[in-house]
Coordinates of C-alpha atoms in Angstrom, one line a residue:
M624 CA 28.1 61.3 -82.6
T625 CA 29.7 64.2 -84.5
T626 CA 27.8 66.3 -87.0
R627 CA 29.9 64.8 -89.8
N628 CA 29.2 61.2 -88.7
F629 CA 25.6 62.1 -88.5
A630 CA 25.6 63.4 -92.0
L631 CA 27.4 60.3 -93.3
L632 CA 24.7 58.1 -91.7
A633 CA 22.0 60.2 -93.4
L634 CA 23.7 59.7 -96.7
A635 CA 23.9 56.0 -96.2
A636 CA 20.2 55.8 -95.3
F637 CA 19.3 57.8 -98.4
L638 CA 21.3 55.5 -100.7
A639 CA 19.9 52.4 -99.0
T640 CA 16.2 53.4 -99.5
S641 CA 16.8 54.3 -103.2
F642 CA 14.9 57.6 -103.0
V643 CA 14.7 59.4 -106.3
S644 CA 15.3 63.1 -105.8
S645 CA 17.1 65.8 -107.7
L646 CA 19.5 67.4 -105.3
R647 CA 20.4 66.4 -101.8
A648 CA 21.4 69.2 -99.4
D649 CA 24.7 67.3 -98.8
E650 CA 25.3 67.9 -102.5
A651 CA 24.3 71.5 -102.5
Q652 CA 27.1 73.9 -103.4
W653 CA 28.3 75.9 -100.4
T654 CA 27.3 79.6 -100.4
I655 CA 27.9 82.4 -98.0
R656 CA 24.1 83.0 -97.9
N657 CA 24.1 80.2 -95.3
K658 CA 26.7 82.1 -93.2
A659 CA 26.1 85.2 -91.2
R660 CA 26.8 88.4 -93.1
E661 CA 28.9 89.8 -90.2
T662 CA 31.4 86.9 -90.6
I663 CA 32.3 87.8 -94.1
T664 CA 35.8 89.4 -94.2
V665 CA 36.8 92.4 -96.4
V666 CA 40.5 93.2 -96.3
A667 CA 41.5 96.5 -97.9
H668 CA 44.8 96.0 -99.7
R669 CA 47.5 98.5 -98.6
G670 CA 44.8 100.1 -96.5
A671 CA 42.4 100.8 -99.4
G672 CA 45.2 102.0 -101.7
D673 CA 42.8 102.9 -104.6
L674 CA 40.8 105.3 -102.5
A675 CA 43.5 107.1 -100.6
P676 CA 47.3 107.1 -100.4
E677 CA 48.3 103.5 -99.6
N678 CA 49.6 102.6 -96.1
C679 CA 48.7 106.0 -94.6
L680 CA 46.4 107.0 -91.8
S681 CA 43.6 108.4 -94.1
S682 CA 43.3 105.0 -95.9
L683 CA 43.1 103.2 -92.6
E684 CA 40.4 105.5 -91.2
L685 CA 38.5 105.2 -94.5
T686 CA 38.5 101.4 -94.4
W687 CA 37.6 101.2 -90.7
G688 CA 34.7 103.6 -91.4
M689 CA 33.3 101.1 -93.9
G690 CA 33.6 98.3 -91.4
G691 CA 36.6 96.7 -93.3
I692 CA 40.0 95.6 -92.2
P693 CA 43.0 97.5 -93.6
E694 CA 46.0 95.5 -94.7
V695 CA 49.3 97.3 -94.1
D696 CA 52.9 96.5 -95.0
V697 CA 55.7 96.8 -92.4
R698 CA 59.4 97.3 -92.7
T699 CA 62.2 98.2 -90.2
T700 CA 64.4 101.3 -90.4
K701 CA 68.1 101.0 -89.9
D702 CA 67.8 102.3 -86.3
G703 CA 65.2 99.6 -85.5
H704 CA 61.8 101.2 -85.9
I705 CA 58.9 99.2 -87.5
M706 CA 57.2 101.4 -90.1
M707 CA 54.2 101.0 -92.4
F708 CA 55.4 101.0 -96.0
H709 CA 55.1 98.6 -99.0
D710 CA 57.7 99.3 -101.7
G711 CA 61.4 98.5 -101.5
N712 CA 62.1 102.2 -102.4
F713 CA 60.4 105.6 -102.7
Q714 CA 60.4 105.9 -106.5
R715 CA 56.7 105.5 -106.9
V716 CA 55.4 107.2 -103.8
C717 CA 57.7 110.2 -103.5
P718 CA 58.3 111.2 -107.2
H719 CA 59.2 114.8 -106.3
E720 CA 62.0 113.8 -103.9
S721 CA 65.7 113.8 -105.0
E722 CA 66.9 110.8 -106.9
E723 CA 69.0 109.7 -103.9
I724 CA 65.9 109.5 -101.7
R725 CA 63.8 107.9 -104.4
K726 CA 66.3 105.1 -104.7
S727 CA 66.5 104.6 -100.9
S728 CA 64.6 102.1 -98.9
V729 CA 63.0 102.2 -95.4
E730 CA 65.7 99.8 -94.3
S731 CA 68.5 102.2 -95.4
M732 CA 67.1 105.2 -93.5
T733 CA 66.6 106.3 -90.0
Y734 CA 63.2 106.8 -88.4
D735 CA 63.5 110.6 -88.5
E736 CA 64.5 110.5 -92.2
V737 CA 61.5 108.3 -93.1
R738 CA 59.1 110.5 -91.1
A739 CA 60.3 113.6 -93.0
L740 CA 58.8 112.2 -96.2
D741 CA 55.4 113.2 -97.6
I742 CA 53.8 110.0 -98.9
G743 CA 50.4 111.6 -99.7
A744 CA 51.0 114.4 -102.1
Y745 CA 51.5 112.1 -105.1
R746 CA 47.8 111.2 -104.9
G747 CA 46.5 114.8 -104.7
E748 CA 46.6 118.0 -102.8
E749 CA 44.0 116.8 -100.3
F750 CA 46.4 114.1 -99.1
K751 CA 49.4 116.3 -98.8
G752 CA 51.4 115.8 -95.6
E753 CA 50.6 112.2 -95.0
K754 CA 53.5 110.5 -93.2
V755 CA 54.8 107.0 -92.9
L756 CA 53.3 105.5 -89.7
S757 CA 55.1 103.7 -87.0
I758 CA 53.8 100.5 -85.5
E759 CA 53.2 102.4 -82.3
E760 CA 50.9 104.8 -84.1
I761 CA 49.0 101.8 -85.6
V762 CA 48.6 100.3 -82.2
E763 CA 47.3 103.7 -80.8
A764 CA 44.8 103.9 -83.7
L765 CA 43.5 100.4 -82.9
K766 CA 43.1 101.3 -79.2
V767 CA 40.7 104.1 -80.2
D768 CA 38.0 101.5 -81.0
N769 CA 38.2 97.7 -80.2
R770 CA 36.1 97.0 -83.3
R771 CA 39.0 98.0 -85.4
E772 CA 41.3 95.3 -86.8
V773 CA 44.4 95.4 -89.0
V774 CA 46.2 92.8 -91.2
I775 CA 50.0 93.2 -91.1
D776 CA 51.9 92.0 -94.2
V777 CA 55.5 91.4 -93.1
K778 CA 58.2 92.6 -95.5
K779 CA 61.3 93.0 -93.4
V780 CA 60.7 92.8 -89.7
D781 CA 61.8 91.0 -86.5
F782 CA 58.8 88.9 -85.5
Q783 CA 59.4 89.0 -81.8
A784 CA 59.8 92.8 -81.9
L785 CA 56.5 93.0 -83.9
A786 CA 54.7 90.6 -81.4
D787 CA 55.9 92.8 -78.5
A788 CA 54.8 96.0 -80.2
V789 CA 51.2 94.7 -81.0
A790 CA 50.7 92.9 -77.7
P791 CA 48.3 95.5 -76.2
V792 CA 45.9 95.0 -79.2
R793 CA 46.9 91.5 -80.1
F794 CA 43.4 90.2 -80.7
Q795 CA 42.9 93.0 -83.3
V796 CA 45.9 91.9 -85.4
T797 CA 46.3 89.3 -88.1
L798 CA 49.7 88.6 -89.7
T799 CA 49.8 87.9 -93.4
S800 CA 52.6 86.8 -95.8
G801 CA 53.1 85.0 -99.1
N802 CA 55.5 82.7 -97.3
E803 CA 53.9 79.9 -95.1
D804 CA 57.1 79.6 -93.1
D805 CA 56.5 83.2 -91.8
L806 CA 53.1 82.1 -90.5
A807 CA 54.5 79.0 -88.8
R808 CA 57.1 81.3 -87.1
W809 CA 54.3 83.6 -86.0
A810 CA 52.4 80.7 -84.5
D811 CA 55.4 79.5 -82.6
I812 CA 56.0 83.0 -81.1
N813 CA 52.3 83.6 -80.3
P814 CA 50.6 80.1 -79.8
E815 CA 47.9 81.5 -77.6
W816 CA 46.6 84.3 -79.8
Y817 CA 48.0 84.3 -83.3
D818 CA 45.9 84.9 -86.3
A819 CA 47.4 84.6 -89.8
T820 CA 46.6 84.6 -93.5
L821 CA 48.6 83.1 -96.3
W822 CA 48.2 84.8 -99.7
M823 CA 49.2 83.3 -103.0
G824 CA 49.0 83.9 -106.7
L825 CA 49.4 87.5 -107.7
G826 CA 47.0 86.7 -110.5
K827 CA 49.5 84.5 -112.2
Y828 CA 48.7 81.0 -110.8
T829 CA 47.5 78.2 -113.1
D830 CA 45.6 75.2 -111.7
E831 CA 48.8 73.3 -111.6
D832 CA 50.6 76.1 -109.7
V833 CA 47.9 76.0 -107.1
E834 CA 47.9 72.3 -106.7
K835 CA 51.7 72.2 -106.3
R836 CA 51.5 74.9 -103.7
F837 CA 48.8 73.0 -101.8
E838 CA 50.9 69.8 -101.9
T839 CA 53.6 71.7 -100.0
L840 CA 51.0 73.1 -97.5
R841 CA 49.6 69.6 -96.9
A842 CA 53.0 68.3 -96.2
K843 CA 53.4 71.0 -93.5
N844 CA 49.8 70.4 -92.3
F845 CA 49.0 74.0 -93.0
K846 CA 50.8 75.0 -89.9
G847 CA 50.0 78.6 -88.7
I848 CA 47.4 79.2 -91.5
K849 CA 44.0 80.3 -90.3
R850 CA 43.0 82.1 -93.5
L851 CA 44.1 81.5 -97.0
Q852 CA 43.7 84.0 -99.9
I853 CA 44.2 83.3 -103.6
H854 CA 44.6 86.1 -106.1
I855 CA 42.3 85.5 -109.0
A856 CA 42.6 87.2 -112.5
K857 CA 41.1 86.7 -115.9
D858 CA 42.9 85.8 -119.2
E859 CA 42.4 87.6 -122.5
N860 CA 39.2 85.5 -123.1
G861 CA 37.7 86.4 -119.8
A862 CA 38.3 83.0 -118.3
L863 CA 39.3 82.8 -114.6
R864 CA 42.8 82.0 -113.7
P865 CA 43.0 79.7 -111.8
S866 CA 39.9 77.9 -113.1
P867 CA 36.5 77.9 -111.3
E868 CA 36.9 74.2 -110.7
C869 CA 40.2 74.7 -109.0
I870 CA 38.9 77.6 -106.9
R871 CA 35.8 75.6 -105.7
A872 CA 38.0 72.6 -104.8
R873 CA 40.4 74.7 -102.8
A874 CA 37.6 76.5 -101.0
E875 CA 36.1 73.1 -100.0
E876 CA 39.5 71.9 -98.8
C877 CA 40.1 75.0 -96.7
R878 CA 36.6 74.7 -95.1
A879 CA 37.2 71.1 -94.3
R880 CA 40.4 72.1 -92.4
G881 CA 38.7 75.0 -90.6
I882 CA 40.6 77.6 -92.7
E883 CA 38.8 80.7 -93.9
F884 CA 39.0 80.8 -97.7
Q885 CA 39.4 84.3 -99.3
T886 CA 40.0 85.5 -102.8
M887 CA 41.3 88.8 -104.3
P888 CA 40.2 90.1 -107.7
W889 CA 43.6 90.8 -109.2
R890 CA 44.1 93.3 -112.0
T891 CA 46.3 92.6 -114.9
K892 CA 46.6 94.0 -118.4
E893 CA 43.9 91.5 -119.5
C894 CA 41.8 92.4 -116.4
P895 CA 42.5 96.0 -115.6
H896 CA 39.3 96.7 -113.6
A897 CA 39.1 93.6 -111.5
E898 CA 38.8 95.6 -108.3
T899 CA 35.6 97.4 -109.3
D900 CA 34.0 94.5 -111.2
I901 CA 30.9 93.7 -109.1
D902 CA 30.0 90.6 -111.1
F903 CA 33.6 89.3 -110.6
Y904 CA 33.2 89.4 -106.9
K905 CA 29.8 87.7 -107.1
T906 CA 31.3 84.9 -109.2
L907 CA 34.0 84.4 -106.6
I908 CA 31.4 84.2 -103.9
E909 CA 29.5 81.6 -105.8
L910 CA 32.8 79.6 -106.0
G911 CA 33.2 79.6 -102.2
S912 CA 34.9 82.8 -101.2
M913 CA 34.2 83.6 -97.6
G914 CA 35.9 87.0 -97.9
F915 CA 38.0 89.3 -100.1
G916 CA 41.2 91.1 -100.3
T917 CA 40.6 94.2 -102.5
D918 CA 41.9 97.6 -103.5
R919 CA 38.3 98.7 -103.4
P920 CA 36.5 97.7 -100.2
D921 CA 33.5 99.7 -101.2
C922 CA 33.0 97.5 -104.3
A923 CA 33.5 94.4 -102.3
Y924 CA 30.8 95.4 -99.8
Q925 CA 28.4 96.4 -102.7
A926 CA 28.8 92.9 -104.2
I927 CA 28.3 91.1 -100.9
D928 CA 25.2 93.1 -100.0
E929 CA 23.7 92.5 -103.5
F930 CA 24.5 88.8 -103.3
Y931 CA 22.7 88.4 -100.1
A932 CA 19.8 90.5 -101.2
E933 CA 19.4 88.4 -104.4
S934 CA 18.4 85.3 -102.3
P935 CA 16.2 83.1 -104.6
E936 CA 12.4 83.4 -104.1
D937 CA 12.1 79.6 -104.2
W938 CA 14.8 79.1 -101.5
N939 CA 14.4 76.1 -99.3
V940 CA 16.5 74.5 -96.6
R941 CA 17.3 71.1 -98.1
D942 CA 18.7 72.4 -101.4
N943 CA 20.7 75.1 -99.9
I944 CA 22.2 74.0 -96.6
A945 CA 24.2 70.9 -96.3
F946 CA 23.0 68.6 -93.5
K947 CA 26.3 68.9 -91.8
E948 CA 26.0 72.7 -91.8
M949 CA 22.8 72.8 -89.9
I950 CA 23.2 74.6 -86.5
V951 CA 21.3 72.9 -83.7
Q952 CA 21.4 74.6 -80.3
G953 CA 21.1 72.4 -77.2
H954 CA 18.9 74.5 -75.0
R955 CA 20.6 74.8 -71.6
G956 CA 23.2 72.4 -72.8
M957 CA 21.2 69.4 -74.0
G958 CA 17.6 70.3 -73.0
N959 CA 15.7 67.7 -71.1
E960 CA 18.2 64.9 -71.8
R961 CA 20.9 65.9 -69.4
P962 CA 21.6 68.0 -66.3
E963 CA 21.5 71.7 -67.2
G964 CA 24.6 73.9 -67.5
T965 CA 27.3 71.3 -66.5
L966 CA 30.6 70.8 -68.2
E967 CA 29.8 67.2 -68.8
T968 CA 26.6 68.2 -70.6
F969 CA 28.4 70.7 -72.8
R970 CA 31.1 68.2 -73.8
E971 CA 28.4 65.6 -74.8
A972 CA 26.6 68.3 -76.8
W973 CA 29.7 69.1 -78.8
E974 CA 30.4 65.4 -79.3
K975 CA 26.9 65.0 -80.8
G976 CA 27.4 68.0 -83.2
L977 CA 25.3 70.4 -81.1
V978 CA 26.0 74.0 -80.0
P979 CA 25.3 74.0 -76.3
E980 CA 23.7 77.0 -74.5
A981 CA 24.9 78.2 -71.1
D982 CA 22.8 80.6 -69.0
I983 CA 25.3 82.7 -67.0
R984 CA 25.1 84.4 -63.6
M985 CA 27.6 85.7 -61.1
T986 CA 28.2 84.5 -57.6
S987 CA 28.4 86.8 -54.6
D988 CA 32.2 87.0 -55.0
G989 CA 32.0 87.8 -58.7
I990 CA 32.6 84.4 -60.4
I991 CA 30.6 83.7 -63.5
M992 CA 28.7 80.3 -63.4
S993 CA 26.4 78.5 -65.7
F994 CA 22.9 78.2 -64.2
H995 CA 19.5 79.1 -65.5
D996 CA 17.0 79.5 -62.7
N997 CA 17.0 82.4 -60.2
N998 CA 16.9 79.9 -57.3
F999 CA 17.6 76.2 -56.6
Q1000 CA 14.0 74.9 -56.1
R1001 CA 13.8 72.9 -59.3
I1002 CA 17.4 71.7 -59.7
I1003 CA 18.2 70.8 -56.1
P1004 CA 14.7 69.6 -54.8
D1005 CA 16.2 67.7 -51.8
A1006 CA 18.1 70.7 -50.4
P1007 CA 16.9 72.4 -47.3
E1008 CA 14.3 75.1 -47.9
E1009 CA 16.7 77.9 -46.9
I1010 CA 19.0 76.8 -49.8
R1011 CA 16.3 76.1 -52.4
K1012 CA 14.8 79.6 -52.1
L1013 CA 18.2 81.3 -52.8
G1014 CA 20.2 81.6 -56.0
V1015 CA 23.7 81.8 -57.4
K1016 CA 24.0 85.4 -56.5
D1017 CA 23.5 84.5 -52.8
F1018 CA 26.4 82.1 -52.6
S1019 CA 30.2 82.3 -53.1
Y1020 CA 31.9 80.4 -55.8
D1021 CA 33.1 77.7 -53.3
E1022 CA 29.6 77.3 -51.9
C1023 CA 28.1 77.0 -55.4
R1024 CA 30.7 74.3 -56.4
K1025 CA 29.6 72.2 -53.4
L1026 CA 26.0 71.9 -54.8
D1027 CA 25.0 68.8 -56.7
V1028 CA 23.1 70.0 -59.9
G1029 CA 23.2 66.6 -61.6
A1030 CA 21.4 64.2 -59.2
Y1031 CA 17.9 65.5 -60.0
K1032 CA 18.3 63.9 -63.5
G1033 CA 19.2 60.5 -62.2
E1034 CA 21.8 58.6 -60.1
E1035 CA 24.2 58.4 -63.1
Y1036 CA 24.6 62.2 -63.0
K1037 CA 25.1 62.5 -59.3
G1038 CA 27.9 64.8 -58.3
Q1039 CA 27.9 67.1 -61.4
Q1040 CA 28.6 70.7 -60.7
M1041 CA 27.5 73.9 -62.4
A1042 CA 30.2 74.9 -64.8
D1043 CA 32.3 77.9 -64.2
L1044 CA 33.5 80.3 -66.8
G1045 CA 37.1 79.2 -66.7
E1046 CA 36.1 75.6 -67.4
M1047 CA 34.0 76.7 -70.4
I1048 CA 36.8 78.8 -71.8
A1049 CA 39.3 76.0 -71.5
A1050 CA 36.9 73.6 -73.2
L1051 CA 36.4 76.0 -76.1
K1052 CA 40.2 76.4 -76.5
E1053 CA 40.5 72.7 -76.9
D1054 CA 38.8 73.0 -80.4
P1055 CA 38.5 76.3 -82.3
Q1056 CA 35.5 74.9 -84.1
R1057 CA 33.4 74.6 -80.9
L1058 CA 30.8 77.3 -80.3
I1059 CA 28.7 78.1 -77.3
F1060 CA 25.6 80.2 -76.7
F1061 CA 25.8 82.4 -73.6
D1062 CA 22.3 83.5 -72.4
I1063 CA 22.7 86.5 -70.1
K1064 CA 20.9 86.4 -66.8
K1065 CA 22.9 88.5 -64.4
V1066 CA 26.5 89.3 -65.3
D1067 CA 29.0 92.1 -65.7
F1068 CA 29.8 92.6 -69.4
Q1069 CA 33.3 94.0 -68.8
I1070 CA 34.3 91.1 -66.6
L1071 CA 32.8 88.6 -69.1
A1072 CA 34.5 90.2 -72.1
D1073 CA 37.9 90.5 -70.5
A1074 CA 37.8 86.9 -69.3
T1075 CA 36.8 85.4 -72.7
R1076 CA 38.8 87.6 -75.0
E1077 CA 40.8 84.6 -76.4
V1078 CA 37.6 82.8 -77.5
H1079 CA 35.3 85.7 -78.5
P1080 CA 34.8 84.3 -82.0
Q1081 CA 33.4 81.1 -80.5
I1082 CA 30.8 82.8 -78.3
I1083 CA 27.2 83.5 -79.5
M1084 CA 25.6 85.9 -77.0
A1085 CA 21.9 85.3 -76.7
S1086 CA 19.3 87.8 -75.4
S1087 CA 15.7 88.9 -76.0
N1088 CA 16.9 92.5 -75.4
Y1089 CA 18.3 94.1 -78.6
D1090 CA 19.8 97.0 -76.7
E1091 CA 21.6 94.5 -74.4
I1092 CA 23.1 92.8 -77.5
K1093 CA 24.3 96.1 -78.9
E1094 CA 25.9 96.9 -75.5
W1095 CA 27.7 93.5 -75.4
K1096 CA 29.1 94.0 -78.9
K1097 CA 30.8 97.1 -77.7
Y1098 CA 32.8 95.0 -75.3
A1099 CA 33.3 92.0 -77.6
P1100 CA 32.9 92.9 -81.3
R1101 CA 34.6 89.7 -82.5
S1102 CA 31.9 87.6 -80.8
K1103 CA 28.6 86.6 -82.3
A1104 CA 25.1 87.5 -81.1
M1105 CA 21.6 86.0 -81.4
L1106 CA 18.4 87.9 -80.6
W1107 CA 15.6 85.6 -79.5
M1108 CA 12.0 86.7 -79.8
P1109 CA 9.3 85.2 -77.6
T1110 CA 5.8 84.9 -79.2
T1111 CA 2.6 85.9 -77.5
W1112 CA 0.4 83.0 -76.5
A1113 CA -3.0 84.7 -77.0
G1114 CA -1.9 87.3 -79.6
T1115 CA -1.7 87.4 -83.3
P1116 CA 1.1 86.9 -85.9
E1117 CA 1.2 90.6 -86.3
D1118 CA 2.6 90.9 -82.7
L1119 CA 5.7 89.1 -83.9
V1120 CA 5.9 90.9 -87.3
D1121 CA 5.7 94.3 -85.6
R1122 CA 8.6 93.5 -83.2
F1123 CA 10.6 91.8 -86.0
N1124 CA 10.2 94.8 -88.3
V1125 CA 11.7 97.1 -85.6
I1126 CA 14.8 95.0 -85.7
R1127 CA 14.8 94.8 -89.5
D1128 CA 14.6 98.6 -89.8
Q1129 CA 17.8 98.7 -87.8
N1130 CA 19.3 96.4 -90.5
F1131 CA 19.7 93.6 -88.0
A1132 CA 23.0 95.3 -87.0
G1133 CA 25.3 93.2 -84.9
L1134 CA 23.3 90.0 -85.2
F1135 CA 24.7 86.6 -86.2
G1136 CA 21.2 85.1 -85.9
L1137 CA 17.6 85.6 -84.8
Q1138 CA 15.5 83.0 -83.0
V1139 CA 11.7 82.9 -83.0
H1140 CA 9.8 80.9 -80.5
V1141 CA 6.9 78.9 -81.9
V1142 CA 4.2 76.6 -80.7
V1143 CA 3.0 73.6 -82.7
D1144 CA 0.1 71.3 -82.1
E1145 CA -0.3 67.6 -82.8
L1146 CA -1.7 68.4 -86.3
G1147 CA 1.3 70.6 -87.3
N1148 CA -0.5 73.9 -87.0
V1149 CA 2.0 76.6 -86.1
K1150 CA 1.9 79.8 -84.3
P1151 CA 3.1 82.2 -85.7
T1152 CA 1.8 81.0 -89.0
P1153 CA 4.1 79.5 -91.6
D1154 CA 3.7 82.5 -93.9
V1155 CA 4.9 84.8 -91.0
L1156 CA 7.9 82.5 -90.4
R1157 CA 8.6 82.4 -94.1
Y1158 CA 8.6 86.2 -94.2
C1159 CA 11.0 86.4 -91.3
G1160 CA 13.3 83.9 -92.9
T1161 CA 13.3 85.7 -96.3
E1162 CA 14.1 89.1 -94.7
L1163 CA 16.9 87.6 -92.6
R1164 CA 18.5 85.8 -95.5
K1165 CA 18.6 89.0 -97.5
K1166 CA 20.7 90.5 -94.8
G1167 CA 22.8 87.4 -94.0
V1168 CA 21.3 86.6 -90.6
I1169 CA 20.7 83.0 -89.5
F1170 CA 17.0 82.2 -89.0
E1171 CA 16.5 79.9 -86.0
T1172 CA 13.3 78.6 -84.3
L1173 CA 12.6 77.0 -80.9
S1174 CA 9.4 75.0 -80.6
W1175 CA 8.0 75.1 -77.1
T1176 CA 5.5 72.3 -77.9
N1177 CA 6.0 69.0 -79.7
G1178 CA 9.7 69.7 -80.0
D1179 CA 10.2 65.9 -80.1
K1180 CA 8.0 65.3 -83.1
Y1181 CA 9.1 65.0 -86.8
L1182 CA 6.0 66.9 -88.0
T1183 CA 7.2 69.9 -86.0
Y1184 CA 10.5 70.2 -87.8
K1185 CA 9.0 69.4 -91.2
V1186 CA 6.6 72.3 -90.9
L1187 CA 9.3 74.6 -89.6
M1188 CA 11.8 73.6 -92.3
D1189 CA 9.1 73.9 -95.0
A1190 CA 8.6 77.4 -93.7
G1191 CA 12.3 78.2 -94.0
S1192 CA 13.8 77.7 -90.6
A1193 CA 17.5 77.0 -91.1
S1194 CA 18.5 76.4 -87.5
F1195 CA 16.9 75.1 -84.3
A1196 CA 17.1 75.4 -80.6
T1197 CA 15.7 72.3 -78.8
D1198 CA 15.0 70.6 -75.5
Y1199 CA 15.0 67.3 -77.4
P1200 CA 18.3 67.1 -79.3
T1201 CA 18.1 63.4 -80.1
E1202 CA 14.7 63.7 -81.6
T1203 CA 15.5 67.0 -83.3
M1204 CA 18.6 65.6 -85.1
K1205 CA 16.7 62.5 -86.1
A1206 CA 13.8 64.6 -87.5
I1207 CA 16.2 66.8 -89.5
E1208 CA 17.9 63.6 -90.9
D1209 CA 14.5 62.2 -91.9
Y1210 CA 13.5 65.4 -93.5
Y1211 CA 16.7 65.5 -95.6
N1212 CA 16.1 61.9 -96.6
A1213 CA 12.4 62.3 -97.5
P1214 CA 11.2 62.0 -101.1
R1215 CA 11.1 65.4 -102.7
E1216 CA 7.3 65.3 -103.2
E1217 CA 6.9 65.2 -99.4
I1218 CA 8.8 68.5 -99.0
N1219 CA 6.5 71.5 -99.6
P1220 CA 8.1 75.0 -99.1
E1221 CA 4.8 76.6 -99.9
Q1222 CA 2.9 74.8 -97.1
E1223 CA 0.8 77.0 -94.9
S1224 CA -1.5 76.4 -91.9
D1225 CA -5.2 77.2 -92.0
P1226 CA -5.6 80.2 -89.6
E1227 CA -9.2 79.1 -88.9
Q1228 CA -7.9 75.8 -87.5
E1229 CA -5.0 77.0 -85.4
T1230 CA -5.0 76.2 -81.8
T1231 CA -3.0 77.5 -78.9
P1232 CA -1.4 74.5 -77.2
Q1233 CA 0.1 74.8 -73.8
P1234 CA 3.9 74.9 -73.5
N1235 CA 5.9 72.0 -72.2
D1236 CA 8.8 74.1 -70.8
D1237 CA 9.4 77.4 -69.2
A1238 CA 10.3 80.6 -71.2
H1239 CA 13.7 80.7 -72.7
G1240 CA 15.0 83.5 -70.6
E1241 CA 12.3 84.4 -68.0
E1242 CA 13.4 84.7 -64.4
T1243 CA 11.1 81.8 -63.4
N1244 CA 11.3 78.3 -62.0
D1245 CA 7.8 77.2 -63.0
A1246 CA 8.2 74.7 -65.8
S1247 CA 4.7 75.4 -67.1
A1248 CA 5.1 79.2 -67.3
P1249 CA 4.3 80.5 -70.9
A1250 CA 6.7 82.6 -72.9
Q1251 CA 5.8 86.3 -72.8
A1252 CA 6.1 88.9 -75.4
A1253 CA 9.4 90.8 -75.4

């Protein structure tokens, strides 16, 4: 069952039982607070043209230094060189040149003639000597750091020539245009790796203009469009143009299609300071903007950071996260319900609306496979002892593929094999909305990063080692990462808080999410305590990091998830996906008086129940081994 179908069933159940509650989470307005902060896009218009000369190296470097993405405009000289320049002539940018040059265009000049021009001096002495950059120079600047990205706005350029020029850094490049046909052409030329943004509006669009444009896009099935940006302005009375209702509706439509929705505060004579108006940005965030185009990336980042930090004190899961948005991780694929780490299990997890987790190791001949344990004792109990005591690292790929890792779960799973990395990549490419957790056991980061480059945005790297996560992000900055934190079994809540605060003091850098392991007894007493969990959730929301929990005990009980969601857990990993999904559904359908975000356990009555599974990432095959402190 898909997540959407699951949500529809939940809604039907709610209506049928006639519960009286104020606001269902399925009705909650979408907000980026429910999305990881690192996924929010800030595109600096013309390379941050209000902070440095537009479309020049200093503006690019400035934007990259902020963590933003510069947008540059490209044209072609008469001798065939692709250059970075916006205007159709040099009147505005080269006011001290001769009239003949000022009236000229990039297209009417040679490469050498364009390169001889100073496009920085008009902005001040400190920028004197800035040159028009070639596409080759942009590519070289991107190669300096694989975290850098660029958005290329096509003015006059041959698309195939552009594709060939950026091929070495293709995953760091997004094409943008105000013409959807340009994006469709780009998709046809680069079907395996294209990324593209359609912009529209220039601050002039009415609601009717937007709807007419969307009608055209629907007829073309939004071909080639992965991101869509609408320019928003204000009229003389301060009202938004287009209207808030129109913006929110288009944001919802884009999200439903898997398209990232962006806005750009657009300055006009009625709205001259749009690009620095922090409240303007926050309003657009409230209306559903997942990112910005802006002439002032510094202001955009200020608004985003403030918006996250202003998370309401009375925040709760049900009123803020739509049921269909809840991330549920299938531990080792689908936990105890299916064979671990097989392609069949991963496919079933996606079908049920889960995000499967794959533990990855390398064979003796360097192939990456999905397998959790460090030997085969538990998964292949009928194999000879000399095989059971060995692990993936001891066998070649061909030898590993001959092993039956499904039969131990039942006759119907007999013959299933451990999934290899190529199969997992191919399955991810079938649907760009699919995600997968990779829990690192023993693997070479460079090999993994190179092999998965096309699907980096669909990967969530999981580890209990923060330094390991930071190292991985150097290889794959476009991927996501989740730190998981084991809890001590005989310790105190302070053990977790101390470890958590170390990560918090590093601003949770590079994290998409953070997972805390918990134990829950039959009475719903939780360790760590609900107040500790609530503290973790609040701090994470303020920085835009997803808060996930994994219950090692009673993970198949409704009470477990009620207590955890009351405490602010917004995502789960589970060994019992069917029971977990049903528990979340029941929680969302419960009468409001049964939901108590202030609930806390009595520390005097807390017990320390024994785990029902082995530690998330420990190198162990003992199913009763407790999780240890990181």
